[in-house]
Amino acid sequence: GDSVTQMEGPVTLSEEAFLTINCTYTATGYPSLFWYVQYPGEGLQLLLKATKADDKGSNKGFEATYRKETTSFHLEKGSVQVSDSAVYFCALYSGGSNYKLTFGKGTLLTVNP
Amino acid sequence: GAGVSQTPSNKVTEKGKYVELRCDPISGHTALYWYRQSLGQGPEFLIYFQGTGAADDSGLPNDRFFAVRPEGSVSTLKIQRTERGDSAVYLCASSSRQGDTGELFFGEGSRLTVL
């Protein structure tokens, strides 16, 4: 079945540091890939997505590239801010009509000033 | 409100009791989802509604769990004879159309604690 494996957290960085959160997946067919973010006290929200191989999703300075050959969708940001502190979830959708997402376990990011 | 609203935000109950969790989706969203998030885990799919009908309930763990959406808007997740293992955050999400963007809009969740 479908699965998503994320880098174990927590991750603690200083402001302006470079961020990478690794995500690899197993799926049938050619899934669409997503990063969702959950800020403290808020619901999950879509951060970025990519729907086919070599697509790059980007938003708020974050980027992730759909790599079919390595089945990966790593999240990166060149310079993190304190306000980026949140839990980040990698997710996939592998087909069908119900848009059921399969999530990774989440990675807690804390950015210190 | 503008977003997905879930009530209660916190529920503490005793083992064996019955619980209802409510979700009010974004107005006009026809698709509604329930997920469960246990401590240290990502959200796990429970059930999906398109309109009033449950299009996919394959994620419901057993027959103690049931969900309804009688008028195609508000949904209620019902848990009978609660067990300690049911303790989790129950998330509701909605979307405007199935399958075209992958963007689900999530509520803040209902945290259920079964003592």
mmCIF file with all atom_site columns, C-alpha atoms in Angstrom:
data_model
loop_
_atom_site.group_PDB
_atom_site.id
_atom_site.type_symbol
_atom_site.label_atom_id
_atom_site.label_alt_id
_atom_site.label_comp_id
_atom_site.label_asym_id
_atom_site.label_entity_id
_atom_site.label_seq_id
_atom_site.pdbx_PDB_ins_code
_atom_site.Cartn_x
_atom_site.Cartn_y
_atom_site.Cartn_z
_atom_site.occupancy
_atom_site.B_iso_or_equiv
_atom_site.pdbx_formal_charge
_atom_site.auth_seq_id
_atom_site.auth_comp_id
_atom_site.auth_asym_id
_atom_site.auth_atom_id
_atom_site.pdbx_PDB_model_num
ATOM 1   C CA . GLY A 1 1   ? 0.000   0.000  0.000   1.00 0.00 ? 1   GLY A CA 1
ATOM 2   C CA . ASP A 1 2   ? 0.875   3.672  -0.046  1.00 0.00 ? 2   ASP A CA 1
ATOM 3   C CA . SER A 1 3   ? 3.262   5.036  2.558   1.00 0.00 ? 3   SER A CA 1
ATOM 4   C CA . VAL A 1 4   ? 5.236   8.168  3.319   1.00 0.00 ? 4   VAL A CA 1
ATOM 5   C CA . THR A 1 5   ? 8.446   8.262  5.347   1.00 0.00 ? 5   THR A CA 1
ATOM 6   C CA . GLN A 1 6   ? 9.609   11.550 6.778   1.00 0.00 ? 6   GLN A CA 1
ATOM 7   C CA . MET A 1 7   ? 12.760  12.603 8.498   1.00 0.00 ? 7   MET A CA 1
ATOM 8   C CA . GLU A 1 8   ? 12.473  12.127 12.243  1.00 0.00 ? 8   GLU A CA 1
ATOM 9   C CA . GLY A 1 9   ? 12.241  15.265 14.290  1.00 0.00 ? 9   GLY A CA 1
ATOM 10  C CA . PRO A 1 10  ? 12.392  17.431 16.136  1.00 0.00 ? 10  PRO A CA 1
ATOM 11  C CA . VAL A 1 11  ? 14.540  19.778 14.083  1.00 0.00 ? 11  VAL A CA 1
ATOM 12  C CA . THR A 1 12  ? 15.922  22.878 15.792  1.00 0.00 ? 12  THR A CA 1
ATOM 13  C CA . LEU A 1 13  ? 17.558  25.636 13.757  1.00 0.00 ? 13  LEU A CA 1
ATOM 14  C CA . SER A 1 14  ? 18.701  29.189 14.221  1.00 0.00 ? 14  SER A CA 1
ATOM 15  C CA . GLU A 1 15  ? 17.059  31.958 12.244  1.00 0.00 ? 15  GLU A CA 1
ATOM 16  C CA . GLU A 1 16  ? 18.403  32.273 8.669   1.00 0.00 ? 16  GLU A CA 1
ATOM 17  C CA . ALA A 1 17  ? 19.672  28.688 8.631   1.00 0.00 ? 17  ALA A CA 1
ATOM 18  C CA . PHE A 1 18  ? 19.055  26.369 5.682   1.00 0.00 ? 18  PHE A CA 1
ATOM 19  C CA . LEU A 1 19  ? 16.292  23.809 6.113   1.00 0.00 ? 19  LEU A CA 1
ATOM 20  C CA . THR A 1 20  ? 15.851  20.374 4.589   1.00 0.00 ? 20  THR A CA 1
ATOM 21  C CA . ILE A 1 21  ? 13.174  17.926 5.665   1.00 0.00 ? 21  ILE A CA 1
ATOM 22  C CA . ASN A 1 22  ? 13.456  14.630 3.835   1.00 0.00 ? 22  ASN A CA 1
ATOM 23  C CA . CYS A 1 23  ? 10.439  12.776 2.510   1.00 0.00 ? 23  CYS A CA 1
ATOM 24  C CA . THR A 1 24  ? 10.316  9.532  0.538   1.00 0.00 ? 24  THR A CA 1
ATOM 25  C CA . TYR A 1 25  ? 7.274   7.611  -0.557  1.00 0.00 ? 25  TYR A CA 1
ATOM 26  C CA . THR A 1 26  ? 5.968   4.281  -1.781  1.00 0.00 ? 26  THR A CA 1
ATOM 27  C CA . ALA A 1 27  ? 2.914   4.329  -4.014  1.00 0.00 ? 27  ALA A CA 1
ATOM 28  C CA . THR A 1 28  ? 1.205   2.625  -6.900  1.00 0.00 ? 28  THR A CA 1
ATOM 29  C CA . GLY A 1 29  ? 1.210   4.560  -10.135 1.00 0.00 ? 29  GLY A CA 1
ATOM 30  C CA . TYR A 1 30  ? 2.228   8.191  -10.241 1.00 0.00 ? 30  TYR A CA 1
ATOM 31  C CA . PRO A 1 31  ? 1.058   9.995  -7.137  1.00 0.00 ? 31  PRO A CA 1
ATOM 32  C CA . SER A 1 32  ? 0.607   13.669 -6.486  1.00 0.00 ? 32  SER A CA 1
ATOM 33  C CA . LEU A 1 33  ? 2.758   14.911 -3.607  1.00 0.00 ? 33  LEU A CA 1
ATOM 34  C CA . PHE A 1 34  ? 2.085   17.544 -0.969  1.00 0.00 ? 34  PHE A CA 1
ATOM 35  C CA . TRP A 1 35  ? 3.552   19.315 2.003   1.00 0.00 ? 35  TRP A CA 1
ATOM 36  C CA . TYR A 1 36  ? 1.106   20.424 4.662   1.00 0.00 ? 36  TYR A CA 1
ATOM 37  C CA . VAL A 1 37  ? 2.028   22.622 7.622   1.00 0.00 ? 37  VAL A CA 1
ATOM 38  C CA . GLN A 1 38  ? 0.443   22.939 11.049  1.00 0.00 ? 38  GLN A CA 1
ATOM 39  C CA . TYR A 1 39  ? 1.278   26.108 12.950  1.00 0.00 ? 39  TYR A CA 1
ATOM 40  C CA . PRO A 1 40  ? 0.746   26.097 16.726  1.00 0.00 ? 40  PRO A CA 1
ATOM 41  C CA . GLY A 1 41  ? -2.944  26.276 17.575  1.00 0.00 ? 41  GLY A CA 1
ATOM 42  C CA . GLU A 1 42  ? -4.059  26.055 13.952  1.00 0.00 ? 42  GLU A CA 1
ATOM 43  C CA . GLY A 1 43  ? -5.354  23.418 11.554  1.00 0.00 ? 43  GLY A CA 1
ATOM 44  C CA . LEU A 1 44  ? -3.308  21.747 8.843   1.00 0.00 ? 44  LEU A CA 1
ATOM 45  C CA . GLN A 1 45  ? -2.920  23.847 5.722   1.00 0.00 ? 45  GLN A CA 1
ATOM 46  C CA . LEU A 1 46  ? -1.484  23.118 2.311   1.00 0.00 ? 46  LEU A CA 1
ATOM 47  C CA . LEU A 1 47  ? 2.012   24.549 1.889   1.00 0.00 ? 47  LEU A CA 1
ATOM 48  C CA . LEU A 1 48  ? 2.877   23.321 -1.614  1.00 0.00 ? 48  LEU A CA 1
ATOM 49  C CA . LYS A 1 49  ? 2.270   20.507 -4.057  1.00 0.00 ? 49  LYS A CA 1
ATOM 50  C CA . ALA A 1 50  ? 3.585   18.806 -7.207  1.00 0.00 ? 50  ALA A CA 1
ATOM 51  C CA . THR A 1 51  ? 1.520   16.600 -9.456  1.00 0.00 ? 51  THR A CA 1
ATOM 52  C CA . LYS A 1 52  ? 4.084   15.017 -11.785 1.00 0.00 ? 52  LYS A CA 1
ATOM 53  C CA . ALA A 1 53  ? 7.726   14.057 -11.983 1.00 0.00 ? 53  ALA A CA 1
ATOM 54  C CA . ASP A 1 54  ? 10.232  16.944 -12.004 1.00 0.00 ? 54  ASP A CA 1
ATOM 55  C CA . ASP A 1 55  ? 7.572   19.460 -10.966 1.00 0.00 ? 55  ASP A CA 1
ATOM 56  C CA . LYS A 1 56  ? 8.691   21.918 -8.323  1.00 0.00 ? 56  LYS A CA 1
ATOM 57  C CA . GLY A 1 57  ? 6.188   23.179 -5.794  1.00 0.00 ? 57  GLY A CA 1
ATOM 58  C CA . SER A 1 58  ? 6.957   26.444 -4.047  1.00 0.00 ? 58  SER A CA 1
ATOM 59  C CA . ASN A 1 59  ? 5.328   28.777 -1.533  1.00 0.00 ? 59  ASN A CA 1
ATOM 60  C CA . LYS A 1 60  ? 6.471   31.193 1.190   1.00 0.00 ? 60  LYS A CA 1
ATOM 61  C CA . GLY A 1 61  ? 10.126  30.563 0.283   1.00 0.00 ? 61  GLY A CA 1
ATOM 62  C CA . PHE A 1 62  ? 9.742   26.784 0.630   1.00 0.00 ? 62  PHE A CA 1
ATOM 63  C CA . GLU A 1 63  ? 10.418  24.464 -2.304  1.00 0.00 ? 63  GLU A CA 1
ATOM 64  C CA . ALA A 1 64  ? 10.139  20.763 -3.036  1.00 0.00 ? 64  ALA A CA 1
ATOM 65  C CA . THR A 1 65  ? 10.880  18.878 -6.253  1.00 0.00 ? 65  THR A CA 1
ATOM 66  C CA . TYR A 1 66  ? 9.095   15.672 -7.261  1.00 0.00 ? 66  TYR A CA 1
ATOM 67  C CA . ARG A 1 67  ? 11.857  13.147 -7.910  1.00 0.00 ? 67  ARG A CA 1
ATOM 68  C CA . LYS A 1 68  ? 10.426  9.978  -9.412  1.00 0.00 ? 68  LYS A CA 1
ATOM 69  C CA . GLU A 1 69  ? 13.784  8.237  -9.733  1.00 0.00 ? 69  GLU A CA 1
ATOM 70  C CA . THR A 1 70  ? 14.440  8.514  -5.996  1.00 0.00 ? 70  THR A CA 1
ATOM 71  C CA . THR A 1 71  ? 10.749  8.554  -4.948  1.00 0.00 ? 71  THR A CA 1
ATOM 72  C CA . SER A 1 72  ? 11.424  11.677 -2.926  1.00 0.00 ? 72  SER A CA 1
ATOM 73  C CA . PHE A 1 73  ? 9.894   15.100 -2.260  1.00 0.00 ? 73  PHE A CA 1
ATOM 74  C CA . HIS A 1 74  ? 12.272  16.844 0.115   1.00 0.00 ? 74  HIS A CA 1
ATOM 75  C CA . LEU A 1 75  ? 11.229  20.206 1.557   1.00 0.00 ? 75  LEU A CA 1
ATOM 76  C CA . GLU A 1 76  ? 13.811  23.018 1.522   1.00 0.00 ? 76  GLU A CA 1
ATOM 77  C CA . LYS A 1 77  ? 14.055  26.637 2.530   1.00 0.00 ? 77  LYS A CA 1
ATOM 78  C CA . GLY A 1 78  ? 17.130  28.780 2.171   1.00 0.00 ? 78  GLY A CA 1
ATOM 79  C CA . SER A 1 79  ? 16.652  30.973 5.236   1.00 0.00 ? 79  SER A CA 1
ATOM 80  C CA . VAL A 1 80  ? 14.177  30.014 7.938   1.00 0.00 ? 80  VAL A CA 1
ATOM 81  C CA . GLN A 1 81  ? 12.406  32.459 10.219  1.00 0.00 ? 81  GLN A CA 1
ATOM 82  C CA . VAL A 1 82  ? 11.037  32.093 13.721  1.00 0.00 ? 82  VAL A CA 1
ATOM 83  C CA . SER A 1 83  ? 7.553   32.184 12.208  1.00 0.00 ? 83  SER A CA 1
ATOM 84  C CA . ASP A 1 84  ? 8.307   28.953 10.291  1.00 0.00 ? 84  ASP A CA 1
ATOM 85  C CA . SER A 1 85  ? 8.206   27.003 13.551  1.00 0.00 ? 85  SER A CA 1
ATOM 86  C CA . ALA A 1 86  ? 5.521   24.370 12.971  1.00 0.00 ? 86  ALA A CA 1
ATOM 87  C CA . VAL A 1 87  ? 4.917   20.706 12.228  1.00 0.00 ? 87  VAL A CA 1
ATOM 88  C CA . TYR A 1 88  ? 5.427   19.754 8.582   1.00 0.00 ? 88  TYR A CA 1
ATOM 89  C CA . PHE A 1 89  ? 3.684   16.778 6.988   1.00 0.00 ? 89  PHE A CA 1
ATOM 90  C CA . CYS A 1 90  ? 4.536   15.156 3.687   1.00 0.00 ? 90  CYS A CA 1
ATOM 91  C CA . ALA A 1 91  ? 1.563   13.505 1.966   1.00 0.00 ? 91  ALA A CA 1
ATOM 92  C CA . LEU A 1 92  ? 0.620   11.721 -1.241  1.00 0.00 ? 92  LEU A CA 1
ATOM 93  C CA . TYR A 1 93  ? -2.441  10.951 -3.298  1.00 0.00 ? 93  TYR A CA 1
ATOM 94  C CA . SER A 1 94  ? -2.105  7.960  -5.593  1.00 0.00 ? 94  SER A CA 1
ATOM 95  C CA . GLY A 1 95  ? -5.367  7.971  -7.484  1.00 0.00 ? 95  GLY A CA 1
ATOM 96  C CA . GLY A 1 96  ? -9.050  7.209  -7.252  1.00 0.00 ? 96  GLY A CA 1
ATOM 97  C CA . SER A 1 97  ? -11.912 9.589  -6.902  1.00 0.00 ? 97  SER A CA 1
ATOM 98  C CA . ASN A 1 98  ? -11.977 10.314 -3.197  1.00 0.00 ? 98  ASN A CA 1
ATOM 99  C CA . TYR A 1 99  ? -8.750  12.244 -2.799  1.00 0.00 ? 99  TYR A CA 1
ATOM 100 C CA . LYS A 1 100 ? -7.673  10.199 0.194   1.00 0.00 ? 100 LYS A CA 1
ATOM 101 C CA . LEU A 1 101 ? -4.312  11.522 1.338   1.00 0.00 ? 101 LEU A CA 1
ATOM 102 C CA . THR A 1 102 ? -1.648  9.358  2.954   1.00 0.00 ? 102 THR A CA 1
ATOM 103 C CA . PHE A 1 103 ? 0.451   11.343 5.430   1.00 0.00 ? 103 PHE A CA 1
ATOM 104 C CA . GLY A 1 104 ? 3.866   10.938 6.951   1.00 0.00 ? 104 GLY A CA 1
ATOM 105 C CA . LYS A 1 105 ? 4.311   11.184 10.717  1.00 0.00 ? 105 LYS A CA 1
ATOM 106 C CA . GLY A 1 106 ? 5.229   14.853 10.673  1.00 0.00 ? 106 GLY A CA 1
ATOM 107 C CA . THR A 1 107 ? 8.418   16.746 11.539  1.00 0.00 ? 107 THR A CA 1
ATOM 108 C CA . LEU A 1 108 ? 8.448   19.387 14.250  1.00 0.00 ? 108 LEU A CA 1
ATOM 109 C CA . LEU A 1 109 ? 10.573  22.386 13.310  1.00 0.00 ? 109 LEU A CA 1
ATOM 110 C CA . THR A 1 110 ? 11.617  24.939 15.911  1.00 0.00 ? 110 THR A CA 1
ATOM 111 C CA . VAL A 1 111 ? 13.448  28.063 14.777  1.00 0.00 ? 111 VAL A CA 1
ATOM 112 C CA . ASN A 1 112 ? 15.236  30.079 17.440  1.00 0.00 ? 112 ASN A CA 1
ATOM 113 C CA . PRO A 1 113 ? 16.026  33.792 17.098  1.00 0.00 ? 113 PRO A CA 1
ATOM 114 C CA . GLY B 2 1   ? -17.114 31.379 9.844   1.00 0.00 ? 1   GLY B CA 1
ATOM 115 C CA . ALA B 2 2   ? -14.702 31.219 6.962   1.00 0.00 ? 2   ALA B CA 1
ATOM 116 C CA . GLY B 2 3   ? -12.936 27.988 7.889   1.00 0.00 ? 3   GLY B CA 1
ATOM 117 C CA . VAL B 2 4   ? -13.777 24.461 8.946   1.00 0.00 ? 4   VAL B CA 1
ATOM 118 C CA . SER B 2 5   ? -15.191 24.472 12.440  1.00 0.00 ? 5   SER B CA 1
ATOM 119 C CA . GLN B 2 6   ? -14.991 21.510 14.804  1.00 0.00 ? 6   GLN B CA 1
ATOM 120 C CA . THR B 2 7   ? -16.643 21.068 18.169  1.00 0.00 ? 7   THR B CA 1
ATOM 121 C CA . PRO B 2 8   ? -15.849 20.321 20.869  1.00 0.00 ? 8   PRO B CA 1
ATOM 122 C CA . SER B 2 9   ? -12.181 21.254 20.750  1.00 0.00 ? 9   SER B CA 1
ATOM 123 C CA . ASN B 2 10  ? -11.555 18.978 23.712  1.00 0.00 ? 10  ASN B CA 1
ATOM 124 C CA . LYS B 2 11  ? -13.571 16.052 25.019  1.00 0.00 ? 11  LYS B CA 1
ATOM 125 C CA . VAL B 2 12  ? -12.727 13.904 28.026  1.00 0.00 ? 12  VAL B CA 1
ATOM 126 C CA . THR B 2 13  ? -14.873 10.841 28.547  1.00 0.00 ? 13  THR B CA 1
ATOM 127 C CA . GLU B 2 14  ? -14.832 7.563  30.383  1.00 0.00 ? 14  GLU B CA 1
ATOM 128 C CA . LYS B 2 15  ? -14.285 4.178  28.831  1.00 0.00 ? 15  LYS B CA 1
ATOM 129 C CA . GLY B 2 16  ? -17.535 2.736  27.524  1.00 0.00 ? 16  GLY B CA 1
ATOM 130 C CA . LYS B 2 17  ? -19.278 6.075  26.945  1.00 0.00 ? 17  LYS B CA 1
ATOM 131 C CA . TYR B 2 18  ? -20.733 7.383  23.695  1.00 0.00 ? 18  TYR B CA 1
ATOM 132 C CA . VAL B 2 19  ? -19.185 10.426 21.999  1.00 0.00 ? 19  VAL B CA 1
ATOM 133 C CA . GLU B 2 20  ? -20.211 12.712 19.146  1.00 0.00 ? 20  GLU B CA 1
ATOM 134 C CA . LEU B 2 21  ? -17.825 15.056 17.354  1.00 0.00 ? 21  LEU B CA 1
ATOM 135 C CA . ARG B 2 22  ? -19.169 17.711 15.028  1.00 0.00 ? 22  ARG B CA 1
ATOM 136 C CA . CYS B 2 23  ? -17.714 19.249 11.883  1.00 0.00 ? 23  CYS B CA 1
ATOM 137 C CA . ASP B 2 24  ? -19.031 22.317 10.085  1.00 0.00 ? 24  ASP B CA 1
ATOM 138 C CA . PRO B 2 25  ? -17.262 22.539 6.701   1.00 0.00 ? 25  PRO B CA 1
ATOM 139 C CA . ILE B 2 26  ? -16.579 25.578 4.575   1.00 0.00 ? 26  ILE B CA 1
ATOM 140 C CA . SER B 2 27  ? -19.827 26.738 3.013   1.00 0.00 ? 27  SER B CA 1
ATOM 141 C CA . GLY B 2 28  ? -20.326 25.218 -0.433  1.00 0.00 ? 28  GLY B CA 1
ATOM 142 C CA . HIS B 2 29  ? -17.742 22.476 -0.031  1.00 0.00 ? 29  HIS B CA 1
ATOM 143 C CA . THR B 2 30  ? -19.272 19.211 -1.166  1.00 0.00 ? 30  THR B CA 1
ATOM 144 C CA . ALA B 2 31  ? -16.465 16.895 -0.087  1.00 0.00 ? 31  ALA B CA 1
ATOM 145 C CA . LEU B 2 32  ? -15.887 16.224 3.618   1.00 0.00 ? 32  LEU B CA 1
ATOM 146 C CA . TYR B 2 33  ? -13.278 14.015 5.261   1.00 0.00 ? 33  TYR B CA 1
ATOM 147 C CA . TRP B 2 34  ? -12.582 12.699 8.731   1.00 0.00 ? 34  TRP B CA 1
ATOM 148 C CA . TYR B 2 35  ? -9.035  11.812 9.766   1.00 0.00 ? 35  TYR B CA 1
ATOM 149 C CA . ARG B 2 36  ? -7.615  10.606 13.068  1.00 0.00 ? 36  ARG B CA 1
ATOM 150 C CA . GLN B 2 37  ? -4.238  11.704 14.384  1.00 0.00 ? 37  GLN B CA 1
ATOM 151 C CA . SER B 2 38  ? -2.697  9.724  17.205  1.00 0.00 ? 38  SER B CA 1
ATOM 152 C CA . LEU B 2 39  ? 0.218   11.067 19.221  1.00 0.00 ? 39  LEU B CA 1
ATOM 153 C CA . GLY B 2 40  ? 3.389   11.198 17.153  1.00 0.00 ? 40  GLY B CA 1
ATOM 154 C CA . GLN B 2 41  ? 1.633   10.065 13.987  1.00 0.00 ? 41  GLN B CA 1
ATOM 155 C CA . GLY B 2 42  ? 0.359   11.718 10.858  1.00 0.00 ? 42  GLY B CA 1
ATOM 156 C CA . PRO B 2 43  ? -3.346  11.961 10.114  1.00 0.00 ? 43  PRO B CA 1
ATOM 157 C CA . GLU B 2 44  ? -4.984  8.675  9.092   1.00 0.00 ? 44  GLU B CA 1
ATOM 158 C CA . PHE B 2 45  ? -8.018  8.593  6.834   1.00 0.00 ? 45  PHE B CA 1
ATOM 159 C CA . LEU B 2 46  ? -11.315 7.481  8.342   1.00 0.00 ? 46  LEU B CA 1
ATOM 160 C CA . ILE B 2 47  ? -14.175 8.385  5.998   1.00 0.00 ? 47  ILE B CA 1
ATOM 161 C CA . TYR B 2 48  ? -15.040 10.556 3.006   1.00 0.00 ? 48  TYR B CA 1
ATOM 162 C CA . PHE B 2 49  ? -18.406 12.097 2.107   1.00 0.00 ? 49  PHE B CA 1
ATOM 163 C CA . GLN B 2 50  ? -19.405 13.488 -1.248  1.00 0.00 ? 50  GLN B CA 1
ATOM 164 C CA . GLY B 2 51  ? -22.630 15.316 -0.529  1.00 0.00 ? 51  GLY B CA 1
ATOM 165 C CA . THR B 2 52  ? -24.767 13.331 1.901   1.00 0.00 ? 52  THR B CA 1
ATOM 166 C CA . GLY B 2 53  ? -23.384 9.890  1.152   1.00 0.00 ? 53  GLY B CA 1
ATOM 167 C CA . ALA B 2 54  ? -20.316 8.169  2.546   1.00 0.00 ? 54  ALA B CA 1
ATOM 168 C CA . ALA B 2 55  ? -18.331 7.508  -0.624  1.00 0.00 ? 55  ALA B CA 1
ATOM 169 C CA . ASP B 2 56  ? -15.514 5.721  1.190   1.00 0.00 ? 56  ASP B CA 1
ATOM 170 C CA . ASP B 2 57  ? -15.588 4.523  4.802   1.00 0.00 ? 57  ASP B CA 1
ATOM 171 C CA . SER B 2 58  ? -12.702 2.101  4.470   1.00 0.00 ? 58  SER B CA 1
ATOM 172 C CA . GLY B 2 59  ? -10.681 3.839  7.183   1.00 0.00 ? 59  GLY B CA 1
ATOM 173 C CA . LEU B 2 60  ? -13.185 3.403  10.001  1.00 0.00 ? 60  LEU B CA 1
ATOM 174 C CA . PRO B 2 61  ? -11.403 1.059  12.427  1.00 0.00 ? 61  PRO B CA 1
ATOM 175 C CA . ASN B 2 62  ? -14.462 -0.967 13.502  1.00 0.00 ? 62  ASN B CA 1
ATOM 176 C CA . ASP B 2 63  ? -18.231 -0.838 13.819  1.00 0.00 ? 63  ASP B CA 1
ATOM 177 C CA . ARG B 2 64  ? -18.088 1.334  16.929  1.00 0.00 ? 64  ARG B CA 1
ATOM 178 C CA . PHE B 2 65  ? -17.315 4.244  14.619  1.00 0.00 ? 65  PHE B CA 1
ATOM 179 C CA . PHE B 2 66  ? -19.996 5.815  12.459  1.00 0.00 ? 66  PHE B CA 1
ATOM 180 C CA . ALA B 2 67  ? -20.385 9.154  10.689  1.00 0.00 ? 67  ALA B CA 1
ATOM 181 C CA . VAL B 2 68  ? -23.306 10.968 9.115   1.00 0.00 ? 68  VAL B CA 1
ATOM 182 C CA . ARG B 2 69  ? -23.854 14.017 6.974   1.00 0.00 ? 69  ARG B CA 1
ATOM 183 C CA . PRO B 2 70  ? -27.638 14.133 6.562   1.00 0.00 ? 70  PRO B CA 1
ATOM 184 C CA . GLU B 2 71  ? -27.998 17.433 4.724   1.00 0.00 ? 71  GLU B CA 1
ATOM 185 C CA . GLY B 2 72  ? -24.708 17.481 2.890   1.00 0.00 ? 72  GLY B CA 1
ATOM 186 C CA . SER B 2 73  ? -23.152 20.109 5.143   1.00 0.00 ? 73  SER B CA 1
ATOM 187 C CA . VAL B 2 74  ? -22.495 19.458 8.854   1.00 0.00 ? 74  VAL B CA 1
ATOM 188 C CA . SER B 2 75  ? -21.120 16.029 9.714   1.00 0.00 ? 75  SER B CA 1
ATOM 189 C CA . THR B 2 76  ? -21.059 14.140 12.996  1.00 0.00 ? 76  THR B CA 1
ATOM 190 C CA . LEU B 2 77  ? -18.585 11.407 13.880  1.00 0.00 ? 77  LEU B CA 1
ATOM 191 C CA . LYS B 2 78  ? -20.054 9.030  16.425  1.00 0.00 ? 78  LYS B CA 1
ATOM 192 C CA . ILE B 2 79  ? -18.069 6.649  18.597  1.00 0.00 ? 79  ILE B CA 1
ATOM 193 C CA . GLN B 2 80  ? -19.840 4.041  20.677  1.00 0.00 ? 80  GLN B CA 1
ATOM 194 C CA . ARG B 2 81  ? -18.448 2.215  23.710  1.00 0.00 ? 81  ARG B CA 1
ATOM 195 C CA . THR B 2 82  ? -15.274 4.284  23.669  1.00 0.00 ? 82  THR B CA 1
ATOM 196 C CA . GLU B 2 83  ? -11.961 2.621  24.470  1.00 0.00 ? 83  GLU B CA 1
ATOM 197 C CA . ARG B 2 84  ? -8.702  4.112  25.706  1.00 0.00 ? 84  ARG B CA 1
ATOM 198 C CA . GLY B 2 85  ? -7.177  3.418  22.300  1.00 0.00 ? 85  GLY B CA 1
ATOM 199 C CA . ASP B 2 86  ? -9.667  5.817  20.719  1.00 0.00 ? 86  ASP B CA 1
ATOM 200 C CA . SER B 2 87  ? -7.843  8.735  22.354  1.00 0.00 ? 87  SER B CA 1
ATOM 201 C CA . ALA B 2 88  ? -6.566  10.950 19.518  1.00 0.00 ? 88  ALA B CA 1
ATOM 202 C CA . VAL B 2 89  ? -7.188  14.192 17.691  1.00 0.00 ? 89  VAL B CA 1
ATOM 203 C CA . TYR B 2 90  ? -10.013 13.821 15.202  1.00 0.00 ? 90  TYR B CA 1
ATOM 204 C CA . LEU B 2 91  ? -9.590  16.089 12.204  1.00 0.00 ? 91  LEU B CA 1
ATOM 205 C CA . CYS B 2 92  ? -12.228 17.174 9.748   1.00 0.00 ? 92  CYS B CA 1
ATOM 206 C CA . ALA B 2 93  ? -11.426 18.567 6.312   1.00 0.00 ? 93  ALA B CA 1
ATOM 207 C CA . SER B 2 94  ? -13.451 19.798 3.375   1.00 0.00 ? 94  SER B CA 1
ATOM 208 C CA . SER B 2 95  ? -12.827 20.627 -0.259  1.00 0.00 ? 95  SER B CA 1
ATOM 209 C CA . SER B 2 96  ? -14.811 22.140 -3.077  1.00 0.00 ? 96  SER B CA 1
ATOM 210 C CA . ARG B 2 97  ? -14.328 19.429 -5.680  1.00 0.00 ? 97  ARG B CA 1
ATOM 211 C CA . GLN B 2 98  ? -12.933 15.966 -5.606  1.00 0.00 ? 98  GLN B CA 1
ATOM 212 C CA . GLY B 2 99  ? -9.572  15.287 -7.059  1.00 0.00 ? 99  GLY B CA 1
ATOM 213 C CA . ASP B 2 100 ? -8.542  18.424 -8.860  1.00 0.00 ? 100 ASP B CA 1
ATOM 214 C CA . THR B 2 101 ? -6.124  20.187 -6.537  1.00 0.00 ? 101 THR B CA 1
ATOM 215 C CA . GLY B 2 102 ? -5.443  18.003 -3.530  1.00 0.00 ? 102 GLY B CA 1
ATOM 216 C CA . GLU B 2 103 ? -6.047  20.955 -1.258  1.00 0.00 ? 103 GLU B CA 1
ATOM 217 C CA . LEU B 2 104 ? -8.040  19.952 1.761   1.00 0.00 ? 104 LEU B CA 1
ATOM 218 C CA . PHE B 2 105 ? -9.027  22.614 4.277   1.00 0.00 ? 105 PHE B CA 1
ATOM 219 C CA . PHE B 2 106 ? -8.662  21.281 7.798   1.00 0.00 ? 106 PHE B CA 1
ATOM 220 C CA . GLY B 2 107 ? -10.274 22.271 11.059  1.00 0.00 ? 107 GLY B CA 1
ATOM 221 C CA . GLU B 2 108 ? -8.275  22.544 14.260  1.00 0.00 ? 108 GLU B CA 1
ATOM 222 C CA . GLY B 2 109 ? -9.453  19.148 15.408  1.00 0.00 ? 109 GLY B CA 1
ATOM 223 C CA . SER B 2 110 ? -11.292 17.661 18.363  1.00 0.00 ? 110 SER B CA 1
ATOM 224 C CA . ARG B 2 111 ? -8.999  16.161 20.963  1.00 0.00 ? 111 ARG B CA 1
ATOM 225 C CA . LEU B 2 112 ? -10.634 13.091 22.491  1.00 0.00 ? 112 LEU B CA 1
ATOM 226 C CA . THR B 2 113 ? -9.313  11.607 25.720  1.00 0.00 ? 113 THR B CA 1
ATOM 227 C CA . VAL B 2 114 ? -10.798 8.356  26.962  1.00 0.00 ? 114 VAL B CA 1
ATOM 228 C CA . LEU B 2 115 ? -9.992  7.645  30.602  1.00 0.00 ? 115 LEU B CA 1
#
